[in-house]
Amino acid sequence: MTNKIKIAIVGWGNVGRGVEAAIKQINDMTISAVISRDTDRVKKEIDNRLPMFSTEKVNEVKADLAILCGGSATDLPYQGPFYANLFNTVDSFDTHSDIPKYFAAMNEVSQSKKHISIISAGWDPGTFSLERVLANSFIPQSKAYTFWGRGVSQGHSQAIRAIEGVADGIQYTVPAEQALATVRSGTNPELTTRQKHTRECFIALKPGADEKKIKELIVNMPKYFSDFDTTVTIESAEQVAERRKAMPHTGFVITSGKTGNNKALIEYRNQWDSNPDATACILVACARAAFRLRQEGRCGALTMLDIPPSYYSPLSHAELLRDWM
Amino acid sequence: MTNKIKIAIVGWGNVGRGVEAAIKQINDMTISAVISRDTDRVKKEIDNRLPMFSTEKVNEVKADLAILCGGSATDLPYQGPFYANLFNTVDSFDTHSDIPKYFAAMNEVSQSKKHISIISAGWDPGTFSLERVLANSFIPQSKAYTFWGRGVSQGHSQAIRAIEGVADGIQYTVPAEQALATVRSGTNPELTTRQKHTRECFIALKPGADEKKIKELIVNMPKYFSDFDTTVTIESAEQVAERRKAMPHTGFVITSGKTGNNKALIEYRNQWDSNPDATACILVACARAAFRLRQEGRCGALTMLDIPPSYYSPLSHAELLRDWM
């Protein structure tokens, strides 16, 4: 079909693979390119299944939209504006404190090129941002609480794997049941970082490694673990490898306040068996919205806060009115 | 302040009162009129606190927007188009099967008068519609389940109060715990009406009423109770009156499917101590969105599926980007 939305996947990692899987589940998109810096590696995996382009050949790519699957720390700050210059884009920029700056940079490029750039899509930032803003708008003077987990944190896992003597490791972020229960009771408590989440590390040690010293290094690591109650469990390399096959994640946004003089509470929860696949599915829905907004003549940077919900859906306006209201 | 959004409340019942309470909680709106068919009744309650207009004097009302607080069965089918002819409007039309027809009627009037009409706002239809469409867009090939309760159903309460021999009564809709648990497990079951909800009735009898006959009439009442497991409990008139002071409601939208080959689930729950106050707060947020959309030149009928989430919020775009993403 020639009228499918043509998607270029930029970057072939877990999220890029997830975008391929997500597009297989729907009927209105096709992958016209996988763009990578490392075509040798990617070629082995995608074979001739998908058209592949090195970053040098990006000008040959024909696509309605590029989904940027790179990371926020080093990839997106330059990849974002680079690709917004060439295509409509969707990305998952997730360094919360830098979002205004990144928005401004992307908006400047995409306005000048008459492209749409949806930034910071995914679940947090993304759907969780959406739910925080919706609930805060519907329940005036409310307080929003976000809990992450139980789920794998890539950043924290990388931090423990970088420690000398650690052969392999994985970290789970776990919301504290007591904190969840208190928030659900509608009392709007003040909660410290330590009260909201605990952290569970599972590591395999290298031969001769000092278990006690490594455990102390982990639980006292500033920024990553020192503000949390952290447990470290030693496992075999096989056990940790088995854990690393799955990347589940869960999260909660709970908003509590009053409507008039009456208590009101909204709780939103998502539960993903695969965090990157879920992120990819949200990026793909955003791609559909971006394509439609561009067709209507819109351009510039947007977040999920700026998108009418119906634009994400493959269903027609008439279908939505009839079956989904 | 002259730059507040001027709201006319049409109809003074529980939702109308809730709109007054909601506007007290925020800073960007003011009530410029309460419009009622029954000014004698309303005058007693609102005194000189709010400007009151009979429906005959509606042409004297100055407002940026009218919030229509009438019911869907008899009020809104004619009130909607009547007020859309005069004002931007927000209403909570909730007869699901008639939404396409009502949308078309409202769209015709508001397009021709260059007004915005947001229809079917509230929580179901409304925020629940929004959540069903969002989750279905983010989790492809998913199935959505909606549960209502525990909460008071006005329609069912009225139906039992209409029975001869019943002095007073109230009905609670209750989601079945077993059904909720099965849906949360992600197995996407097929559930019958009877499996999803139960109904609990509390009634006070008139002297000499036939308890056994009344109970049978209730549990076998077509459309209302015969498809459900229904319990009827006899209480004193005072007990039922006490119950009727509160109108709490809760509800769930659970969407379950797969992202790629992995299970995914989104659960949304709201918990209102006052159903009409919560509905009113959502209508007020929609009024803010309608006002902004009209300022941008938009006109015609819209549902909550058509509104970017940021438009509901009193916060600026810069604040949302900085603090709420």
XYZ file of C-alpha atoms in Angstrom:
650
model
C 0.000 0.000 0.000
C 1.377 3.361 -0.977
C -0.793 5.392 1.376
C 0.749 4.005 4.544
C 2.732 6.416 6.702
C 6.422 5.824 5.926
C 8.518 5.617 9.081
C 12.306 5.910 9.397
C 13.681 4.291 12.564
C 16.781 6.169 13.742
C 18.933 3.970 15.993
C 18.652 0.222 16.341
C 18.466 -0.762 20.000
C 15.664 -2.089 22.204
C 13.314 0.791 21.382
C 14.076 0.627 17.645
C 13.270 -3.091 17.682
C 10.101 -2.266 19.595
C 9.052 0.178 16.878
C 9.359 -2.592 14.290
C 7.215 -4.871 16.475
C 4.639 -2.124 17.090
C 4.269 -1.349 13.390
C 3.617 -5.057 12.729
C 0.575 -4.777 15.014
C -1.081 -1.966 13.036
C -2.166 -1.324 9.437
C -1.444 2.307 8.670
C 2.372 2.465 8.781
C 5.344 0.948 7.024
C 9.079 1.119 7.762
C 10.906 2.801 4.892
C 14.322 2.982 6.561
C 16.432 1.946 9.516
C 19.155 4.553 9.986
C 22.206 3.566 12.016
C 25.790 4.619 12.684
C 26.769 0.971 12.959
C 25.415 -0.703 9.835
C 27.624 -3.786 10.226
C 26.047 -4.674 13.542
C 22.521 -3.845 12.432
C 22.809 -5.636 9.092
C 23.401 -8.925 10.886
C 20.184 -8.518 12.769
C 17.772 -7.082 10.219
C 19.239 -8.915 7.232
C 17.261 -7.830 4.174
C 14.046 -7.557 6.146
C 14.149 -3.756 6.326
C 15.853 -1.089 4.158
C 18.996 0.063 5.961
C 20.870 3.355 5.612
C 24.057 4.548 7.239
C 23.933 8.014 8.765
C 26.047 9.264 5.848
C 23.298 8.253 3.414
C 20.455 9.879 5.346
C 19.695 12.195 2.418
C 18.591 9.171 0.403
C 15.936 8.234 2.931
C 12.314 8.785 1.944
C 10.061 8.944 4.987
C 7.056 10.848 6.276
C 8.481 10.795 9.761
C 11.567 9.732 11.711
C 11.235 8.039 15.098
C 14.395 8.863 17.041
C 15.314 5.932 19.278
C 18.551 7.302 20.712
C 19.229 8.166 24.331
C 18.755 11.549 25.968
C 22.212 11.884 27.491
C 24.381 11.939 24.387
C 22.310 11.112 21.259
C 19.210 13.305 21.204
C 20.737 16.725 22.034
C 22.376 16.692 18.594
C 20.321 13.998 16.775
C 17.047 15.787 17.532
C 17.793 19.068 15.761
C 19.710 17.216 13.002
C 16.719 15.042 12.089
C 14.108 17.773 12.701
C 15.887 19.597 9.915
C 15.135 16.712 7.529
C 11.920 15.064 8.749
C 8.924 15.265 11.019
C 10.171 13.583 14.197
C 9.061 11.814 17.357
C 11.516 11.224 20.204
C 11.565 10.193 23.863
C 13.862 12.872 25.300
C 13.593 12.169 29.028
C 15.989 14.447 30.919
C 13.148 16.254 32.706
C 15.127 19.321 33.742
C 16.359 19.958 30.177
C 12.967 19.649 28.468
C 12.321 23.423 28.113
C 15.750 23.915 26.491
C 15.357 20.910 24.202
C 11.809 22.019 23.283
C 13.115 25.460 22.265
C 15.924 23.974 20.148
C 13.589 21.548 18.388
C 10.890 24.174 17.912
C 13.283 26.544 16.192
C 14.391 23.948 13.640
C 10.992 22.409 12.978
C 9.242 25.784 12.668
C 11.805 26.925 10.109
C 11.503 23.688 8.099
C 7.732 23.398 8.502
C 8.079 20.072 10.264
C 6.338 18.692 13.350
C 8.572 17.477 16.198
C 6.925 15.624 19.054
C 9.423 15.542 21.907
C 9.570 13.669 25.225
C 7.069 10.974 24.237
C 6.961 7.665 26.080
C 5.558 7.003 29.533
C 7.521 9.326 31.801
C 7.805 11.885 30.364
C 4.838 11.166 28.117
C 1.643 9.452 29.208
C 2.474 10.122 32.872
C 2.916 13.848 32.111
C -0.456 13.742 30.378
C -2.125 12.071 33.345
C -0.552 14.443 35.862
C -1.832 17.466 33.913
C -5.290 16.000 33.249
C -5.859 14.989 36.873
C -4.540 18.292 38.191
C -6.884 20.148 35.831
C -9.931 18.087 36.843
C -9.209 18.084 40.587
C -8.332 21.677 41.532
C -5.721 22.267 44.248
C -4.663 18.642 44.097
C -1.303 17.013 44.677
C 0.210 14.529 42.213
C 2.365 11.565 43.259
C 4.376 9.488 40.812
C 5.722 6.051 41.717
C 7.916 3.935 39.451
C 8.252 0.181 39.631
C 8.491 -2.559 40.251
C 10.790 -2.322 37.250
C 14.291 -2.341 35.854
C 16.197 0.945 35.861
C 18.790 0.884 33.077
C 20.737 3.790 34.562
C 21.039 2.194 37.987
C 21.879 -1.186 36.480
C 24.687 0.394 34.482
C 25.966 2.151 37.623
C 26.347 -1.114 39.555
C 27.866 -2.949 36.571
C 30.549 -0.233 36.385
C 31.855 -1.135 39.870
C 35.153 -3.030 39.945
C 34.604 -6.658 40.889
C 31.001 -6.755 39.604
C 30.663 -9.224 36.708
C 27.013 -8.433 35.981
C 24.077 -6.771 37.686
C 20.543 -5.493 37.459
C 18.549 -3.045 39.592
C 14.828 -2.962 40.308
C 13.073 0.171 41.510
C 10.252 -0.707 43.914
C 7.529 1.647 45.174
C 7.047 1.416 48.942
C 3.700 -0.243 49.734
C 3.256 1.934 52.813
C 3.709 5.138 50.790
C 1.295 3.924 48.091
C -1.299 3.095 50.743
C -0.952 6.490 52.424
C -1.286 8.352 49.119
C -4.332 6.269 48.157
C -5.978 7.197 51.456
C -6.170 10.775 50.175
C -4.255 12.435 53.023
C -1.753 14.152 50.680
C 1.326 13.303 52.773
C 4.765 14.846 52.365
C 7.020 11.941 51.424
C 10.803 11.823 51.299
C 12.681 10.088 48.510
C 13.520 7.262 50.932
C 9.863 6.793 51.891
C 8.613 6.512 48.302
C 10.863 3.882 46.714
C 13.302 1.144 47.637
C 16.005 -0.257 45.335
C 16.888 -3.923 44.886
C 20.206 -4.903 43.286
C 21.124 -8.394 42.075
C 24.785 -8.840 41.192
C 27.210 -11.537 40.121
C 30.762 -11.110 41.400
C 34.054 -11.589 39.614
C 36.391 -14.193 41.169
C 38.110 -12.798 44.242
C 35.873 -9.743 44.499
C 35.300 -8.254 47.965
C 31.568 -8.802 48.578
C 31.323 -6.643 51.683
C 33.152 -3.708 50.121
C 31.083 -3.857 46.923
C 27.814 -3.921 48.848
C 28.912 -0.854 50.810
C 29.978 0.945 47.644
C 26.547 0.342 46.139
C 24.317 1.322 49.051
C 26.346 4.492 49.662
C 26.634 5.579 46.004
C 25.542 9.258 45.867
C 22.612 10.228 43.608
C 21.929 6.587 42.701
C 21.474 4.731 46.000
C 22.440 6.739 49.086
C 19.005 8.389 49.381
C 17.203 5.021 49.262
C 16.901 1.864 51.300
C 18.874 -0.428 49.019
C 19.352 -4.187 49.196
C 22.101 -6.063 47.352
C 21.756 -9.796 46.647
C 24.580 -11.924 45.262
C 23.549 -14.345 42.512
C 25.317 -16.499 39.924
C 26.188 -14.987 36.535
C 23.523 -17.260 34.994
C 20.840 -16.021 37.365
C 21.629 -12.380 36.634
C 21.795 -13.082 32.886
C 18.350 -14.656 33.107
C 16.983 -11.587 34.899
C 18.457 -9.313 32.244
C 16.375 -10.941 29.495
C 13.260 -9.179 30.752
C 12.719 -5.445 31.080
C 9.366 -5.111 32.814
C 8.214 -1.866 34.355
C 5.214 -0.559 36.199
C 4.303 2.900 37.396
C 1.600 4.915 39.115
C 0.351 8.480 38.968
C -1.968 9.230 41.883
C -3.615 12.627 42.168
C -5.577 13.535 45.235
C -7.508 16.645 46.224
C -11.007 18.051 46.505
C -13.849 18.776 44.124
C -15.811 21.428 45.988
C -15.717 20.196 49.581
C -15.484 16.517 48.705
C -12.473 14.275 48.433
C -11.466 13.140 44.967
C -8.722 10.834 43.745
C -7.524 9.622 40.356
C -5.085 6.720 40.035
C -3.394 5.769 36.772
C -1.218 2.698 36.520
C 0.615 1.055 33.681
C 2.168 -2.373 33.771
C 4.562 -3.264 30.966
C 6.147 -6.688 30.523
C 8.578 -4.877 28.213
C 9.449 -1.273 28.948
C 11.129 -0.612 25.546
C 8.253 -2.238 23.611
C 5.718 -0.114 25.497
C 7.743 3.045 24.868
C 7.918 2.098 21.189
C 4.140 1.633 20.964
C 3.584 5.106 22.428
C 6.130 6.605 20.003
C 4.276 4.975 17.100
C 0.916 6.402 18.250
C 2.620 9.800 18.483
C 3.926 9.337 14.944
C 0.338 8.900 13.749
C -0.674 12.094 15.572
C 2.319 14.011 14.179
C 1.513 12.931 10.637
C -2.095 14.126 10.974
C -1.161 17.421 12.602
C 1.314 18.097 9.805
C -1.350 17.306 7.204
C -3.468 20.007 8.838
C -0.630 22.478 8.380
C 0.723 22.512 11.935
C 4.468 22.773 12.510
C 6.923 23.219 15.365
C 7.719 21.281 18.533
C 4.943 19.697 20.572
C 4.664 17.455 23.604
C 1.942 14.928 24.359
C 0.223 17.706 26.335
C -0.483 19.470 23.042
C -2.097 16.586 21.160
C -5.852 15.857 21.020
C -6.311 12.205 22.107
C -8.259 11.228 18.981
C -5.161 11.956 16.875
C -3.366 8.935 18.371
C -6.097 6.544 17.335
C -6.296 4.625 14.055
C -10.099 4.863 14.326
C -12.142 7.472 12.472
C -13.913 10.341 14.211
C -17.275 8.705 13.419
C -16.142 5.381 14.913
C -14.853 7.099 18.036
C -18.128 9.003 18.524
C -20.227 5.900 17.979
C -18.253 3.220 19.847
C -15.711 4.845 22.170
C -17.427 7.719 23.951
C -11.114 41.265 37.705
C -12.589 41.898 34.303
C -10.458 39.380 32.445
C -11.932 36.331 34.144
C -13.923 33.957 31.975
C -17.614 34.731 32.533
C -19.650 31.578 33.077
C -23.439 31.194 32.868
C -24.750 28.171 34.791
C -27.863 26.790 33.088
C -29.954 24.715 35.504
C -29.612 24.745 39.275
C -29.374 21.181 40.584
C -26.522 19.161 42.066
C -24.221 19.723 39.088
C -25.037 23.456 38.920
C -24.180 23.774 42.621
C -20.993 21.823 41.926
C -20.013 24.324 39.215
C -20.317 27.149 41.731
C -18.121 25.221 44.189
C -15.562 24.383 41.467
C -15.255 27.998 40.354
C -14.569 29.006 43.972
C -11.500 26.745 43.849
C -9.905 28.480 40.852
C -8.883 32.003 39.864
C -9.666 32.416 36.184
C -13.474 32.257 36.098
C -16.454 34.107 37.480
C -20.182 33.301 37.445
C -22.062 35.982 35.529
C -25.464 34.263 35.540
C -27.517 31.392 36.884
C -30.274 30.657 34.367
C -33.278 28.674 35.590
C -36.873 27.874 34.647
C -37.785 27.935 38.317
C -36.467 31.208 39.662
C -38.622 31.096 42.795
C -36.969 27.894 43.988
C -33.481 28.945 43.006
C -33.794 32.443 44.470
C -34.314 30.970 47.933
C -31.075 29.101 47.664
C -28.728 31.517 45.952
C -30.203 34.649 47.518
C -28.287 37.619 46.107
C -25.052 35.665 45.987
C -25.189 35.124 42.223
C -26.959 37.023 39.397
C -30.104 35.077 38.455
C -32.018 35.099 35.173
C -35.217 33.327 34.190
C -35.098 31.482 30.878
C -37.269 34.250 29.383
C -34.545 36.802 30.126
C -31.695 34.758 28.650
C -31.016 37.473 26.051
C -29.888 39.771 28.862
C -27.177 37.367 30.008
C -23.585 38.337 29.315
C -21.292 35.318 29.401
C -18.304 33.902 27.566
C -19.668 30.423 27.973
C -22.715 28.541 29.270
C -22.319 25.329 31.270
C -25.466 23.290 30.673
C -26.320 21.325 33.812
C -29.557 19.735 32.624
C -30.195 16.033 32.114
C -29.730 14.103 28.884
C -33.180 12.513 28.739
C -35.380 15.568 28.427
C -33.348 18.779 28.939
C -30.275 18.668 26.706
C -31.840 17.510 23.399
C -33.534 20.915 23.141
C -31.459 22.994 25.620
C -28.200 22.102 23.861
C -29.008 23.560 20.430
C -30.933 26.457 22.048
C -27.931 27.599 24.085
C -25.355 26.765 21.389
C -27.193 29.349 19.321
C -26.425 31.997 21.975
C -23.181 30.984 23.683
C -20.153 28.740 23.654
C -21.344 25.730 25.645
C -20.172 22.757 27.682
C -22.564 19.947 28.578
C -22.570 16.402 29.945
C -24.886 14.695 27.443
C -24.543 11.051 28.485
C -26.942 8.921 26.434
C -24.095 7.012 24.754
C -26.111 5.673 21.807
C -27.402 9.151 20.879
C -24.023 10.915 20.972
C -23.431 10.918 17.176
C -26.890 12.456 16.581
C -26.480 15.018 19.361
C -22.972 15.878 18.122
C -24.337 16.538 14.615
C -27.148 18.761 15.932
C -24.807 20.760 18.161
C -22.151 21.021 15.457
C -24.614 22.480 12.968
C -25.705 25.251 15.341
C -22.298 26.097 16.749
C -20.598 26.106 13.340
C -23.200 28.512 11.993
C -22.890 30.824 15.020
C -19.111 30.485 15.299
C -19.383 29.052 18.790
C -17.583 26.130 20.431
C -19.766 23.396 21.948
C -18.063 20.731 24.028
C -20.525 17.880 24.409
C -20.594 14.751 26.592
C -18.078 16.013 29.141
C -17.901 14.474 32.601
C -16.425 11.135 33.564
C -18.401 8.629 31.494
C -18.734 9.823 28.815
C -15.787 12.152 29.275
C -12.560 11.272 31.044
C -13.342 7.547 30.732
C -13.851 7.955 26.957
C -10.506 9.724 26.848
C -8.768 6.962 28.775
C -10.336 4.206 26.671
C -9.123 5.873 23.458
C -5.655 6.714 24.808
C -5.016 3.214 26.144
C -6.362 1.573 23.000
C -4.068 3.776 20.905
C -0.991 3.009 23.011
C -1.656 -0.734 23.367
C -2.559 -2.019 19.893
C -5.144 -4.826 19.595
C -6.163 -4.337 23.207
C -9.482 -4.808 24.932
C -11.004 -2.138 27.203
C -13.105 -2.908 30.269
C -15.133 -0.315 32.125
C -16.428 -0.903 35.653
C -18.633 1.523 37.579
C -18.910 1.663 41.342
C -19.122 1.341 44.123
C -21.459 4.271 43.630
C -24.978 5.628 43.580
C -26.915 5.312 40.322
C -29.540 8.058 40.166
C -31.510 6.292 37.420
C -31.749 3.018 39.336
C -32.557 4.836 42.581
C -35.408 6.639 40.849
C -36.676 3.363 39.411
C -37.000 1.745 42.849
C -38.526 4.863 44.406
C -41.237 4.776 41.718
C -42.511 1.384 42.955
C -45.795 1.458 44.875
C -45.207 0.872 48.562
C -41.609 2.189 48.518
C -41.259 5.294 50.709
C -37.617 5.974 49.806
C -34.707 4.147 48.272
C -31.167 4.274 46.940
C -29.190 1.941 44.676
C -25.455 1.239 44.617
C -23.728 -0.224 41.588
C -20.849 -2.507 42.650
C -18.144 -3.951 40.388
C -17.611 -7.676 40.964
C -14.230 -8.268 42.649
C -13.779 -11.536 40.767
C -14.299 -9.829 37.400
C -11.901 -7.007 38.310
C -9.254 -9.537 39.348
C -9.626 -11.528 36.139
C -9.348 -8.417 33.978
C -6.294 -7.229 35.928
C -4.608 -10.570 35.278
C -4.501 -9.635 31.581
C -6.375 -12.645 30.214
C -8.937 -10.508 28.339
C -11.979 -12.535 29.413
C -15.451 -12.310 27.884
C -17.672 -11.127 30.724
C -21.463 -11.032 30.886
C -23.362 -8.105 32.372
C -24.134 -10.274 35.427
C -20.469 -11.140 35.931
C -19.266 -7.543 35.855
C -21.496 -5.737 38.359
C -23.895 -6.399 41.199
C -26.598 -4.016 42.413
C -27.456 -3.226 46.030
C -30.773 -1.572 46.884
C -31.671 -0.040 50.258
C -35.346 0.851 50.662
C -37.768 2.143 53.286
C -41.302 0.800 52.995
C -44.616 2.607 53.357
C -46.909 1.274 56.119
C -48.621 -1.932 55.021
C -46.400 -2.445 51.973
C -45.805 -6.044 50.811
C -42.064 -6.564 51.375
C -41.825 -9.866 49.526
C -43.699 -8.599 46.469
C -41.651 -5.374 46.303
C -38.355 -7.269 46.514
C -39.464 -9.503 43.643
C -40.572 -6.524 41.575
C -37.151 -4.949 41.995
C -34.900 -7.924 41.272
C -36.957 -8.842 38.184
C -37.294 -5.329 36.760
C -36.239 -5.507 33.088
C -33.324 -3.322 31.873
C -32.628 -2.074 35.420
C -32.125 -5.182 37.560
C -33.074 -8.461 35.867
C -29.653 -8.866 34.209
C -27.829 -8.423 37.537
C -27.467 -10.157 40.865
C -29.436 -7.684 42.956
C -29.867 -7.506 46.716
C -32.628 -5.532 48.449
C -32.248 -4.483 52.089
C -35.066 -2.928 54.103
C -34.056 0.033 56.249
C -35.814 2.801 58.167
C -36.743 6.015 56.361
C -34.083 7.789 58.454
C -31.371 5.344 57.406
C -32.197 5.735 53.727
C -32.405 9.515 54.080
C -28.929 9.473 55.649
C -27.589 7.414 52.738
C -29.102 9.830 50.245
C -27.040 12.727 51.590
C -23.927 11.349 49.894
C -23.418 10.663 46.204
C -20.042 8.949 45.986
C -18.920 7.123 42.873
C -15.906 5.210 41.708
C -15.028 3.688 38.365
C -12.326 1.823 36.495
C -11.126 1.656 32.904
C -8.770 -1.285 32.414
C -7.155 -1.864 29.028
C -5.165 -4.991 28.380
C -3.269 -6.237 25.348
C 0.216 -6.597 23.931
C 3.017 -4.264 22.947
C 4.978 -6.330 20.449
C 4.940 -9.807 22.018
C 4.741 -8.587 25.598
C 1.757 -8.139 27.846
C 0.714 -4.604 28.681
C -2.001 -3.207 30.897
C -3.243 0.267 31.804
C -5.637 0.841 34.690
C -7.369 4.148 35.358
C -9.513 4.662 38.415
C -11.362 7.618 39.804
C -12.872 7.842 43.243
C -15.294 10.674 43.899
C -16.840 11.418 47.296
C -19.321 13.522 45.316
C -20.226 12.435 41.806
C -21.952 15.739 40.849
C -19.091 17.858 42.245
C -16.556 15.811 40.265
C -18.631 16.115 37.099
C -18.841 19.865 37.698
C -15.060 20.176 38.084
C -14.540 18.398 34.762
C -17.135 20.644 33.074
C -15.297 23.707 34.401
C -11.943 22.471 33.043
C -13.692 21.905 29.699
C -15.041 25.460 29.846
C -11.457 26.731 30.125
C -10.472 24.624 27.101
C -13.494 25.791 25.099
C -12.727 29.431 25.831
C -9.133 29.024 24.631
C -10.080 27.086 21.509
C -12.619 29.783 20.609
C -9.965 32.474 21.109
C -7.866 30.615 18.539
C -10.738 30.806 16.066
C -12.054 27.238 16.405
C -15.786 26.619 16.246
C -18.212 23.699 16.109
C -18.942 20.720 18.350
C -16.116 18.865 20.088
C -15.771 16.056 22.591
C -13.001 15.589 25.138
C -11.284 13.372 22.534
C -10.658 16.496 20.453
C -9.026 18.664 23.138
C -5.263 18.913 23.800
C -4.742 18.189 27.531
C -2.823 21.417 28.177
C -5.965 23.405 27.298
C -7.697 22.174 30.474
C -4.944 23.466 32.722
C -4.775 26.912 34.328
C -0.976 26.665 34.052
C 0.996 28.286 31.246
C 2.767 26.314 28.534
C 6.128 27.293 30.038
C 5.066 26.106 33.515
C 3.798 22.812 32.115
C 7.059 22.209 30.217
C 9.189 23.063 33.237
C 7.275 21.428 36.096
C 4.746 18.934 34.725
C 6.454 16.930 32.018
